[in-house]
CSV table of C-alpha atoms and ligand atoms in Angstrom, one decimal:
chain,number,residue,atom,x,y,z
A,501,UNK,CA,5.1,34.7,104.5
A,502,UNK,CA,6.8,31.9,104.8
A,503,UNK,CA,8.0,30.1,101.6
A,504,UNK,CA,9.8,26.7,101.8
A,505,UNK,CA,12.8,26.5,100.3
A,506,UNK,CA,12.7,23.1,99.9
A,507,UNK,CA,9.5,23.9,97.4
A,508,UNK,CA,11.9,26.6,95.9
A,509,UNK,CA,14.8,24.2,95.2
A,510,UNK,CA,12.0,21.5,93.9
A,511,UNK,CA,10.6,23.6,91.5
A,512,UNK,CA,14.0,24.4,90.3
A,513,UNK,CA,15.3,21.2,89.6
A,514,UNK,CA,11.5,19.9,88.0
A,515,UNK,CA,12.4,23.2,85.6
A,516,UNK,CA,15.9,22.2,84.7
A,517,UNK,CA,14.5,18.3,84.4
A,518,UNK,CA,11.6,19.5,81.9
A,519,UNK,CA,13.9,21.8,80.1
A,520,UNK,CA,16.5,20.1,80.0
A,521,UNK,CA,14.2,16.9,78.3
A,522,UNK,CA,12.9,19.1,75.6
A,523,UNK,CA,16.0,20.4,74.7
A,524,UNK,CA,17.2,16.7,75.1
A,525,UNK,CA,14.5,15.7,72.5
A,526,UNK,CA,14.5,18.9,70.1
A,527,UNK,CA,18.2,17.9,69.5
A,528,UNK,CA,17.9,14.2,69.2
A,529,UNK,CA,18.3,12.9,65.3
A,530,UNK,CA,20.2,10.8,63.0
A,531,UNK,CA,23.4,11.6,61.5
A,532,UNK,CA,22.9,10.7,57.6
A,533,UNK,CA,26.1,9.6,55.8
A,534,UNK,CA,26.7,8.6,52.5
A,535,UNK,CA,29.5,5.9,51.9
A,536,UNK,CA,30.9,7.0,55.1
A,537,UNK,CA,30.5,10.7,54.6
A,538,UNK,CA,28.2,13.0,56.4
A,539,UNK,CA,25.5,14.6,54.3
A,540,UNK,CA,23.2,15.5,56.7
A,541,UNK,CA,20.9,15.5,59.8
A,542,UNK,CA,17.4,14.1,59.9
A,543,UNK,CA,14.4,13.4,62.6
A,544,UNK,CA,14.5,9.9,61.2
A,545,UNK,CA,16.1,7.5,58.6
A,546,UNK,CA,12.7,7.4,56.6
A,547,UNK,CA,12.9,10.9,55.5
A,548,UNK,CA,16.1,9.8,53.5
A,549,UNK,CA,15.1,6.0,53.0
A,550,UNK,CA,11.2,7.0,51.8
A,551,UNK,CA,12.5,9.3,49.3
A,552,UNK,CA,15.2,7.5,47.2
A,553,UNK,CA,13.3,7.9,44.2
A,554,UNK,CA,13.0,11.9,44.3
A,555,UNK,CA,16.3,12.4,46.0
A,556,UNK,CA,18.3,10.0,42.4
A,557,UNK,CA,16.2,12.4,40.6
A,558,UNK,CA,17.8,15.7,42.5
A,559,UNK,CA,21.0,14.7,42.5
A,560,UNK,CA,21.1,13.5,38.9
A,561,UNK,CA,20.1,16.9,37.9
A,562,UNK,CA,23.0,18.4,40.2
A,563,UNK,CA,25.5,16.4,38.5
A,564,UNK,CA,24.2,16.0,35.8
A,565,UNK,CA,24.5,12.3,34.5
A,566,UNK,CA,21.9,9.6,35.7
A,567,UNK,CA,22.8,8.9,39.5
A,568,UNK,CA,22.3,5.3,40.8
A,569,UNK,CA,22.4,5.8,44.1
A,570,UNK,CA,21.0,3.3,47.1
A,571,UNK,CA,19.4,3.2,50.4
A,572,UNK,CA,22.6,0.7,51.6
A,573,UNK,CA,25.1,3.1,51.0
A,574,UNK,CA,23.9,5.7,53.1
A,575,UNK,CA,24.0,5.2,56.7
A,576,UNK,CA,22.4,6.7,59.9
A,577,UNK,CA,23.6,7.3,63.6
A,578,UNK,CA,21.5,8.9,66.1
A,579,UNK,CA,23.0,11.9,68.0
A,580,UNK,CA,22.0,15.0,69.9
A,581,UNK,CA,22.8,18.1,67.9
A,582,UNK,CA,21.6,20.9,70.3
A,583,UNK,CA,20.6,24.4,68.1
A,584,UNK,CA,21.3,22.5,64.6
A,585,UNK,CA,17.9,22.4,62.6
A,586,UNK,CA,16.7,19.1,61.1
A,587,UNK,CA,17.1,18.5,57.4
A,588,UNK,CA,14.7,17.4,54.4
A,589,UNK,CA,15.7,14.9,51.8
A,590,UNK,CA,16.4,18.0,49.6
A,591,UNK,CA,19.0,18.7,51.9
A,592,UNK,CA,20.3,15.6,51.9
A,593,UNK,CA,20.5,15.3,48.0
A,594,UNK,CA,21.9,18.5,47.7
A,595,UNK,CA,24.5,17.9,50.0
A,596,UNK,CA,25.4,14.6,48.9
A,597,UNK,CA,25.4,15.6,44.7
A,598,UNK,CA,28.1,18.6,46.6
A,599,UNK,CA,30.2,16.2,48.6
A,600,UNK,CA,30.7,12.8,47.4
A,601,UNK,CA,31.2,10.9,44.0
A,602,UNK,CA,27.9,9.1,44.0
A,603,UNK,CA,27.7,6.0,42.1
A,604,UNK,CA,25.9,6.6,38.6
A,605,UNK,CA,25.0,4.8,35.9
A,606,UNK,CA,28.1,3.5,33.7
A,607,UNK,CA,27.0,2.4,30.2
A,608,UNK,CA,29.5,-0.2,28.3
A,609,UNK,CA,29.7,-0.7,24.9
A,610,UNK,CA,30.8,-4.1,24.1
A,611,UNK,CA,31.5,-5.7,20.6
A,612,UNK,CA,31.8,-9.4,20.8
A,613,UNK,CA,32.3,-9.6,25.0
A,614,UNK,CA,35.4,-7.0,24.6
A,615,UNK,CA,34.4,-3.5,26.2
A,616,UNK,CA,35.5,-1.1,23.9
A,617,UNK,CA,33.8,1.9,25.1
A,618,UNK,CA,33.1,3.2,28.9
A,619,UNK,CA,30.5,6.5,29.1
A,620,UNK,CA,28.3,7.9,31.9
A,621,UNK,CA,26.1,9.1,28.9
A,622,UNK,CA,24.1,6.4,26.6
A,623,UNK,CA,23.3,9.0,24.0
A,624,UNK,CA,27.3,9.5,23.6
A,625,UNK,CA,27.8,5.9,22.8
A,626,UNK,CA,24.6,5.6,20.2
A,627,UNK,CA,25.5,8.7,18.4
A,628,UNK,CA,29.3,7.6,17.9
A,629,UNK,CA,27.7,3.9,16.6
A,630,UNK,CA,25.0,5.6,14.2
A,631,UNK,CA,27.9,8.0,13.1
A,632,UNK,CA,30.0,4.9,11.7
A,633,UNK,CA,26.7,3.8,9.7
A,634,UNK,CA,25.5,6.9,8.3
A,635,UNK,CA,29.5,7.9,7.4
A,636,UNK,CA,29.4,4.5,5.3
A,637,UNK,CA,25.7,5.0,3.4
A,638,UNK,CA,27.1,8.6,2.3
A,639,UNK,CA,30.2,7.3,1.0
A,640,UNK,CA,27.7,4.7,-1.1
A,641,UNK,CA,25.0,6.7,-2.2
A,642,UNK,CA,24.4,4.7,-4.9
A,643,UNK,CA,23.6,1.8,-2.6
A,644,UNK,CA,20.6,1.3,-1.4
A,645,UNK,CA,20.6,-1.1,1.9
A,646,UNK,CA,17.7,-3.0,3.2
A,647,UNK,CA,19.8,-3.5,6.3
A,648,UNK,CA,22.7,-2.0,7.5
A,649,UNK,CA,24.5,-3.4,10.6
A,650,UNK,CA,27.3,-4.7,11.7
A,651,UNK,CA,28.7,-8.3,11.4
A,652,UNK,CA,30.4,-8.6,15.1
A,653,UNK,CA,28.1,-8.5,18.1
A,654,UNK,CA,27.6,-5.3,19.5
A,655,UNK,CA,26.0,-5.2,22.9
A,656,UNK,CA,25.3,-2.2,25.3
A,657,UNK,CA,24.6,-2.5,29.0
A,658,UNK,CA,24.3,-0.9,31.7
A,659,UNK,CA,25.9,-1.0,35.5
A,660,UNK,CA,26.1,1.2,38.5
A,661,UNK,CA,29.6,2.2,39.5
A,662,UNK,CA,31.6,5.9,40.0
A,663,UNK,CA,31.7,8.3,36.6
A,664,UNK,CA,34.1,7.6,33.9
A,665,UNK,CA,36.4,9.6,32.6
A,666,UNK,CA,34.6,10.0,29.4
A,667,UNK,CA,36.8,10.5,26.2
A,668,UNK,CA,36.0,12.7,23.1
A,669,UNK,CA,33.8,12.2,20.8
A,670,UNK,CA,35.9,10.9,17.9
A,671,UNK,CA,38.3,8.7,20.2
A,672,UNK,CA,34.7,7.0,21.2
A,673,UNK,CA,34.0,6.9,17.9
A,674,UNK,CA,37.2,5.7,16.7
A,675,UNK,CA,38.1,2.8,19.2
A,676,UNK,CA,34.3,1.6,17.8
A,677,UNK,CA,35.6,1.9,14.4
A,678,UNK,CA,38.7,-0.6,15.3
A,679,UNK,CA,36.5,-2.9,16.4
A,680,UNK,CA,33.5,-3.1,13.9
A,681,UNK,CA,32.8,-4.4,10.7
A,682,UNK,CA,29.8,-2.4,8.6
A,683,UNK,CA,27.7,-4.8,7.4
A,684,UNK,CA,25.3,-4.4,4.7
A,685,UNK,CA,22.6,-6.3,2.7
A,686,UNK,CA,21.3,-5.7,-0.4
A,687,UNK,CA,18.3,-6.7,-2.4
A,688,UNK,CA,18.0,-6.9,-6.2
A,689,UNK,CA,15.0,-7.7,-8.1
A,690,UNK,CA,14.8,-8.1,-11.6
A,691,UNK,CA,12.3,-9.4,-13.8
A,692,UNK,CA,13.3,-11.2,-16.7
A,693,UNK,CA,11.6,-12.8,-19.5
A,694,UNK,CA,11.6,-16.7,-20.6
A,695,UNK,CA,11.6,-17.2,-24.2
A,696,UNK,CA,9.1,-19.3,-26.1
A,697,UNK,CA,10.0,-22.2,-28.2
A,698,UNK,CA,9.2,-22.7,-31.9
A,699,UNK,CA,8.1,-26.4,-32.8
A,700,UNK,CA,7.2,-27.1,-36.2
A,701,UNK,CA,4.3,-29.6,-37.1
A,702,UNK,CA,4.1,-31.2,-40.6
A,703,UNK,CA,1.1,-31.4,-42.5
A,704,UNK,CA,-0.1,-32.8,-45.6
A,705,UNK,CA,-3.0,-30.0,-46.0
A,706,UNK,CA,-0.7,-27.4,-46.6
A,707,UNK,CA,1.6,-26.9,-50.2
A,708,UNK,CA,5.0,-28.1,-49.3
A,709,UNK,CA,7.0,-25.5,-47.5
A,710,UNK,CA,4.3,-23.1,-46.9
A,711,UNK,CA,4.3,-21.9,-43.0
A,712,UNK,CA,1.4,-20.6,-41.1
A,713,UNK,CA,1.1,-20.1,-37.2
A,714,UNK,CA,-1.0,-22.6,-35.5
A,715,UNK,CA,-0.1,-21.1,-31.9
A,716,UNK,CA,1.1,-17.8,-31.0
A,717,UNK,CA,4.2,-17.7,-29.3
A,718,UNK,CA,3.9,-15.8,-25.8
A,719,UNK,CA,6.9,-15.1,-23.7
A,720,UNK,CA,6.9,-16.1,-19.8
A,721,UNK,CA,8.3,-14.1,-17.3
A,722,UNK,CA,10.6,-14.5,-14.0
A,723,UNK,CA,11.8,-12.7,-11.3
A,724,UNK,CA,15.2,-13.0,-10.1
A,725,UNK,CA,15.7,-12.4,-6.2
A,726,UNK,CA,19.4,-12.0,-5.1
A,727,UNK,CA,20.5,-11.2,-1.8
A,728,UNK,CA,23.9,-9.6,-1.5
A,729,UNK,CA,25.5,-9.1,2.0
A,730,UNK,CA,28.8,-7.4,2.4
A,731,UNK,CA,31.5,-6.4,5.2
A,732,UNK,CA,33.0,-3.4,4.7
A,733,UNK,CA,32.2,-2.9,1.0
A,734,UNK,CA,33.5,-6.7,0.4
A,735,UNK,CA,31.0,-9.6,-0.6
A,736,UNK,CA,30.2,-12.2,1.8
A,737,UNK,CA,27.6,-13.8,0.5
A,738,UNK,CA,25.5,-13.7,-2.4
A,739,UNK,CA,22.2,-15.4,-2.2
A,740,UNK,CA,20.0,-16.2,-5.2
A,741,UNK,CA,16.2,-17.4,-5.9
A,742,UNK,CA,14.1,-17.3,-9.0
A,743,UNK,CA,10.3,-17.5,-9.4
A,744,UNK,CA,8.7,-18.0,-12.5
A,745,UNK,CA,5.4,-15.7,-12.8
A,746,UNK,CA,4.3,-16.7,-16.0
A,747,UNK,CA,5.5,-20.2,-18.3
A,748,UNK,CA,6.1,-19.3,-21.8
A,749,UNK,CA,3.6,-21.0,-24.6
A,750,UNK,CA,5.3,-22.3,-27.1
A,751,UNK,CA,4.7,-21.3,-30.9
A,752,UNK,CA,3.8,-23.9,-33.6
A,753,UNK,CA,4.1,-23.4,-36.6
A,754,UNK,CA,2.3,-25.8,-39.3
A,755,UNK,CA,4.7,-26.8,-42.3
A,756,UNK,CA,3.1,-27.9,-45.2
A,757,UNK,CA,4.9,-31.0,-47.0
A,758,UNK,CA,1.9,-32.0,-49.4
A,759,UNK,CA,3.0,-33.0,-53.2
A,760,UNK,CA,6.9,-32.7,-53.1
A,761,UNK,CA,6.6,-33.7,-56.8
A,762,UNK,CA,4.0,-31.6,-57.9
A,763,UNK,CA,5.2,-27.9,-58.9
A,764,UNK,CA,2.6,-25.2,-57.7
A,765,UNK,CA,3.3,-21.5,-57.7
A,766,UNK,CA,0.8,-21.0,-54.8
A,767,UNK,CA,-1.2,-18.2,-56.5
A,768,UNK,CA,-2.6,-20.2,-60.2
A,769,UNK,CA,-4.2,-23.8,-59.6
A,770,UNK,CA,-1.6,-26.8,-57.8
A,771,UNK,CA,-1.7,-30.3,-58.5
A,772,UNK,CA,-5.3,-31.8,-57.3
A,773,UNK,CA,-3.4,-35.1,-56.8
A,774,UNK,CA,-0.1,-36.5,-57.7
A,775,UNK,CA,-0.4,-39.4,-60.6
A,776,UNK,CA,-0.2,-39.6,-64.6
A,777,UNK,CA,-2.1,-38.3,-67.1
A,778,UNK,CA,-4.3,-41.0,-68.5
A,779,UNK,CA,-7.2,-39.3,-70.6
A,780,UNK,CA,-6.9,-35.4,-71.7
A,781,UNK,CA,-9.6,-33.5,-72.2
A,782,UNK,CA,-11.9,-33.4,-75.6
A,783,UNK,CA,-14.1,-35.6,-77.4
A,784,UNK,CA,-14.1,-39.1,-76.9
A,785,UNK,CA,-16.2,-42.0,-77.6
A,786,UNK,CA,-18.5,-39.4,-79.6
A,787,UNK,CA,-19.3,-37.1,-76.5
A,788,UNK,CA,-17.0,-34.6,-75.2
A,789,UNK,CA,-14.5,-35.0,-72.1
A,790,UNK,CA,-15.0,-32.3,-69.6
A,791,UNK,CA,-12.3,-33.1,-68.1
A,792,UNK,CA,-8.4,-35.2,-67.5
A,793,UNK,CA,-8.3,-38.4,-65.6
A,794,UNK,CA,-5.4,-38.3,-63.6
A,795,UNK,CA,-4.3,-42.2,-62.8
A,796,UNK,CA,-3.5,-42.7,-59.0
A,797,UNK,CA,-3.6,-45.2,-56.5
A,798,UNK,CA,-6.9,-46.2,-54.8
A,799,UNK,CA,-6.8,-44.0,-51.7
A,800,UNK,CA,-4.8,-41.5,-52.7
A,801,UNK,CA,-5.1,-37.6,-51.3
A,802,UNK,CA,-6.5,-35.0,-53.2
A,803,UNK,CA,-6.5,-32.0,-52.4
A,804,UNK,CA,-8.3,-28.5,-53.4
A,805,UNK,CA,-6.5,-27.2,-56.5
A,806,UNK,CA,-7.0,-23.8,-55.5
A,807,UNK,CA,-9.1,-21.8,-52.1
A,808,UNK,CA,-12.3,-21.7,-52.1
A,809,UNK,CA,-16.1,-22.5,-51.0
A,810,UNK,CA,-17.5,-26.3,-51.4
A,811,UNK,CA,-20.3,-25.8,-53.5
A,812,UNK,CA,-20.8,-29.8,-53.4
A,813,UNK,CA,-20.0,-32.9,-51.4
A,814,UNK,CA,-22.2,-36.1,-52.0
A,815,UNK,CA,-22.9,-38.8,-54.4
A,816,UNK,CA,-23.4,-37.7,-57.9
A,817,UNK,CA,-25.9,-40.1,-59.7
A,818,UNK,CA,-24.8,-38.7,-63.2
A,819,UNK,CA,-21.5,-41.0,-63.5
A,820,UNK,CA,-19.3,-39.0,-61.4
A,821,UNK,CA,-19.5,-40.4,-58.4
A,822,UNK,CA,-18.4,-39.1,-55.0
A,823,UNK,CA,-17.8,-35.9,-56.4
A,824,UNK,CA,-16.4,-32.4,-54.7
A,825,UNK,CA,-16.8,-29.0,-56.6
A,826,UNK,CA,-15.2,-25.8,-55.3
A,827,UNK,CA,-16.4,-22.3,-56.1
A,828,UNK,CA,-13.1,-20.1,-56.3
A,829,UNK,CA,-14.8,-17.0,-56.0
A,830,UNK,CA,-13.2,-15.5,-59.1
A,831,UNK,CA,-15.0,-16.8,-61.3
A,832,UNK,CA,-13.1,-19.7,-61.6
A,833,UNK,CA,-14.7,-23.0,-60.1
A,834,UNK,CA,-13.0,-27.0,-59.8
A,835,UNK,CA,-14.6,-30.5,-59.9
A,836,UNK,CA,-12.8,-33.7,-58.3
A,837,UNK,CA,-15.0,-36.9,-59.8
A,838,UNK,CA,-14.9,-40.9,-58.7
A,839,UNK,CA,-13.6,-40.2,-54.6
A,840,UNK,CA,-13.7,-43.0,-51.9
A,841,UNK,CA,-14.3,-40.8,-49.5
A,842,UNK,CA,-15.2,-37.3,-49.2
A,843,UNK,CA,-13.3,-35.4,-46.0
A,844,UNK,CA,-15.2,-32.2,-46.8
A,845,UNK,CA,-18.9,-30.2,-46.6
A,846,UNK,CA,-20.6,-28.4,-48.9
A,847,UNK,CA,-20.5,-24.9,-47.5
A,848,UNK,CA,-16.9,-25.6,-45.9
A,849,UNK,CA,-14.1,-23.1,-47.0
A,850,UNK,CA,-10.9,-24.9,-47.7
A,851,UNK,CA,-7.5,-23.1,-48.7
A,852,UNK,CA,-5.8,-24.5,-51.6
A,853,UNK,CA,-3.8,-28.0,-51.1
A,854,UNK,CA,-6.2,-28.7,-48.1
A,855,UNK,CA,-7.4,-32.3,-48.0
A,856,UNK,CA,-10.9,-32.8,-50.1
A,857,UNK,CA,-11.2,-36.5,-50.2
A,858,UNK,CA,-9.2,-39.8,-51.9
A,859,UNK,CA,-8.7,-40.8,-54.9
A,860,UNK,CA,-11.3,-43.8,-55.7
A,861,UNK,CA,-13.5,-45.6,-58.6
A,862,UNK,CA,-17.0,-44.3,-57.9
A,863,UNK,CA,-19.6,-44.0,-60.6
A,864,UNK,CA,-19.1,-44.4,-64.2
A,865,UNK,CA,-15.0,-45.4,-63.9
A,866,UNK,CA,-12.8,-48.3,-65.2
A,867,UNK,CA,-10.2,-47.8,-62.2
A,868,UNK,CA,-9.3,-45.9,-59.4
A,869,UNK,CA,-8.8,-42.2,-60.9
A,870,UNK,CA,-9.3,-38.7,-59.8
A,871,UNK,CA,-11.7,-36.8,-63.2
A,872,UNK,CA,-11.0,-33.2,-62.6
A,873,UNK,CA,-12.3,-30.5,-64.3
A,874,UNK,CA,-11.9,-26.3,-64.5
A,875,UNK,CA,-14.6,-24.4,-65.4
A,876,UNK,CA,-14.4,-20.3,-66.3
A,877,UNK,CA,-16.7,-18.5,-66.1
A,878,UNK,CA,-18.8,-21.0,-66.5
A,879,UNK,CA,-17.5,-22.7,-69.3
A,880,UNK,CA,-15.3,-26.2,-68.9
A,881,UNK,CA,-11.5,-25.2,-69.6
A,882,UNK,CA,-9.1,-27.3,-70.6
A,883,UNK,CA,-7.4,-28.0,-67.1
A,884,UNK,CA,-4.1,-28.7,-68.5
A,885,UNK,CA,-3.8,-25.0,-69.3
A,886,UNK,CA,-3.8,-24.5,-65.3
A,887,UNK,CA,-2.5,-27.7,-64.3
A,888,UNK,CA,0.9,-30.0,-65.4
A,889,UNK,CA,0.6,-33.1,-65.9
B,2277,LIG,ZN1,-12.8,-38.4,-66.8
């Protein structure tokens, strides 16, 4: 059997030829670096570059702060790696948390553009600035703050850059202290009332000097709004407003100036009218007087002599005249004869001093004069026993 050894020789080299291109192409990848340094070896850049998202989330977890790492920084070279096994992106993360200082996130606190702290870790910063606020409401408890802040401008952001060396806690939280001004505002509102005025109205109705309320007096109310802010404990500005809720009403009180002259006690009969005796009572051209004329001017007030119910008002065709009578309602009744005018009805209660009419010459009369008579128990009285004249 004869064999060529050419075929031998050709199916040796094709061998060595296949071989060699599988092991060729089993070894061929891409050399994965991370800002220069090597971090692994994949089948192809898109198992790093797909993955960015999972592979910030690995390696944050490895080194624990929030990485910020992107696809520019790492690179990729192809190469032949015979016998070395091709790596996942959970390779690569794990290798590049272990290896390199990856860029993370760096978190600066600034207070009116100066940077006054530097932290890989947000929460660090916002616990340090909440400490400052809650330290200065427990050393006011007896504030109470609609706002609490600060009076600078205190800014945090956020960039991507290698870890900080972070500082302790209370160095953080004093180097914000240095640099910050609490600021608090306060709201007060108190309600306060307005006071009511007294005006006093003069009438003739009433006996001089008597006083009786017309209007009741009613306070108003207000509320007072004031807005305090302070730095550090010390006032800034104090802000005040005022509403009125209610106006006040004001009281009025009715003065009674009728009859200055004329002396009443306020409880026995007053003056009907102020003039002179001119006739007393008795007999008199053969009949009897029931009553006393009192001379006064035409148009003169008169007023009731005592409280009491109208019992008449009208023309009297006997002789008197316009003529008022007043039932007392003790028994005691009073009669005003020869009026101008009548300002009252029968039926009509009036108080004592309270405008019944004006003095006139109506009916059986010489001259303008008021008759007035007081009957007791239904017998006439002589009225200068209740009356002075
Ligand atoms: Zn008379």
């Amino acid at each position: 059997m004869k064999i060529s050894k050419s075929l031998i020789c050709t199916i040796g080299i094709m061998i060595l030829i296949f071989g060699g291109a599988v092991i060729a192409k089993e070894s061929a990848g891409y050399e994965v670096t991370y800002e220069g340094t090597p971090v692994g070896f994949v089948e192809q850049p898109s198992e790093v570059l797909d993955n960015m998202d999972p592979i910030t989330i690995a390696l944050s977890e490895e080194i624990r702060m929030q990485a910020a790492v992107t696809a520019e920084q790492f690179g990729f070279e192809k190469k032949y790696k015979v016998f070395r096994t091709k790596d996942g992106w959970q390779d690569v993360a794990a290798e590049t948390g272990g290896k390199c200082r990856v860029d993370v996130n760096v978190y600066e606190c600034r207070v009116d553009d100066k940077t006054v702290v530097r932290t890989n870790d947000i929460d660090r910063a916002e616990e340090a600035v909440q400490k400052i606020t809650e330290d200065y409401e427990a050393a006011n408890p007896e504030a109470h703050y609609e706002r609490i802040g600060f009076a600078e401008n205190l800014v945090f952001s956020v960039s991507r850059g290698k870890p900080v060396e972070e500082v302790p806690a209370e160095e953080m939280e004093q180097a914000l202290r240095e640099n910050l001004t609490v600021e608090t505002v306060e709201r007060q509102i108190e309600q306060t009332a307005i006071p009511y005025e007294v005006l006093y109205e003069e009438t003739e109705t009433r006996p001089l000097g008597e006083q009786s309320v017309k209007v009741n007096g009613v306070e108003g109310a207000r509320v007072t709004e004031t807005v305090i802010v302070r730095h550090d404990g010390e006032e800034v500005s104090r802000n005040k407003s005022e509403t009125v809720l209610s106006a006040p009403v004001n009281e009025v009180i009715l003065v009674g100036t009728y009859a200055e002259s004329i002396p009443w006690d306020g409880e026995e009969f007053m003056n009907p009218v102020s003039g002179t005796l001119t006739s007393k009572m008795g007999w008199r051209w053969g009949r009897i007087h029931k009553g006393i004329d009192i001379g006064a001017p035409m148009g003169e007030p008169v007023y009731a002599s005592k409280g009491g119910v109208v019992i008449a008002a009208g023309y009297n065709e006997g002789g008197y005249g316009n003529m008022v009578e007043i039932d007392h309602l003790d028994g005691s009744m009073t009669l005003y004869a020869h009026l101008s005018a009548i300002s009252v009805e029968e039926g009509q209660e009036v108080l004592a001093g309270e405008l019944v009419g004006l003095v006139g010459s109506t009916g059986r009369s010489t001259g303008p004069h008021l008759h007035f008579e007081v009957i007791i128990d239904g017998a006439i009285a002589d009225p200068l026993d209740y009356v002075r004249y």
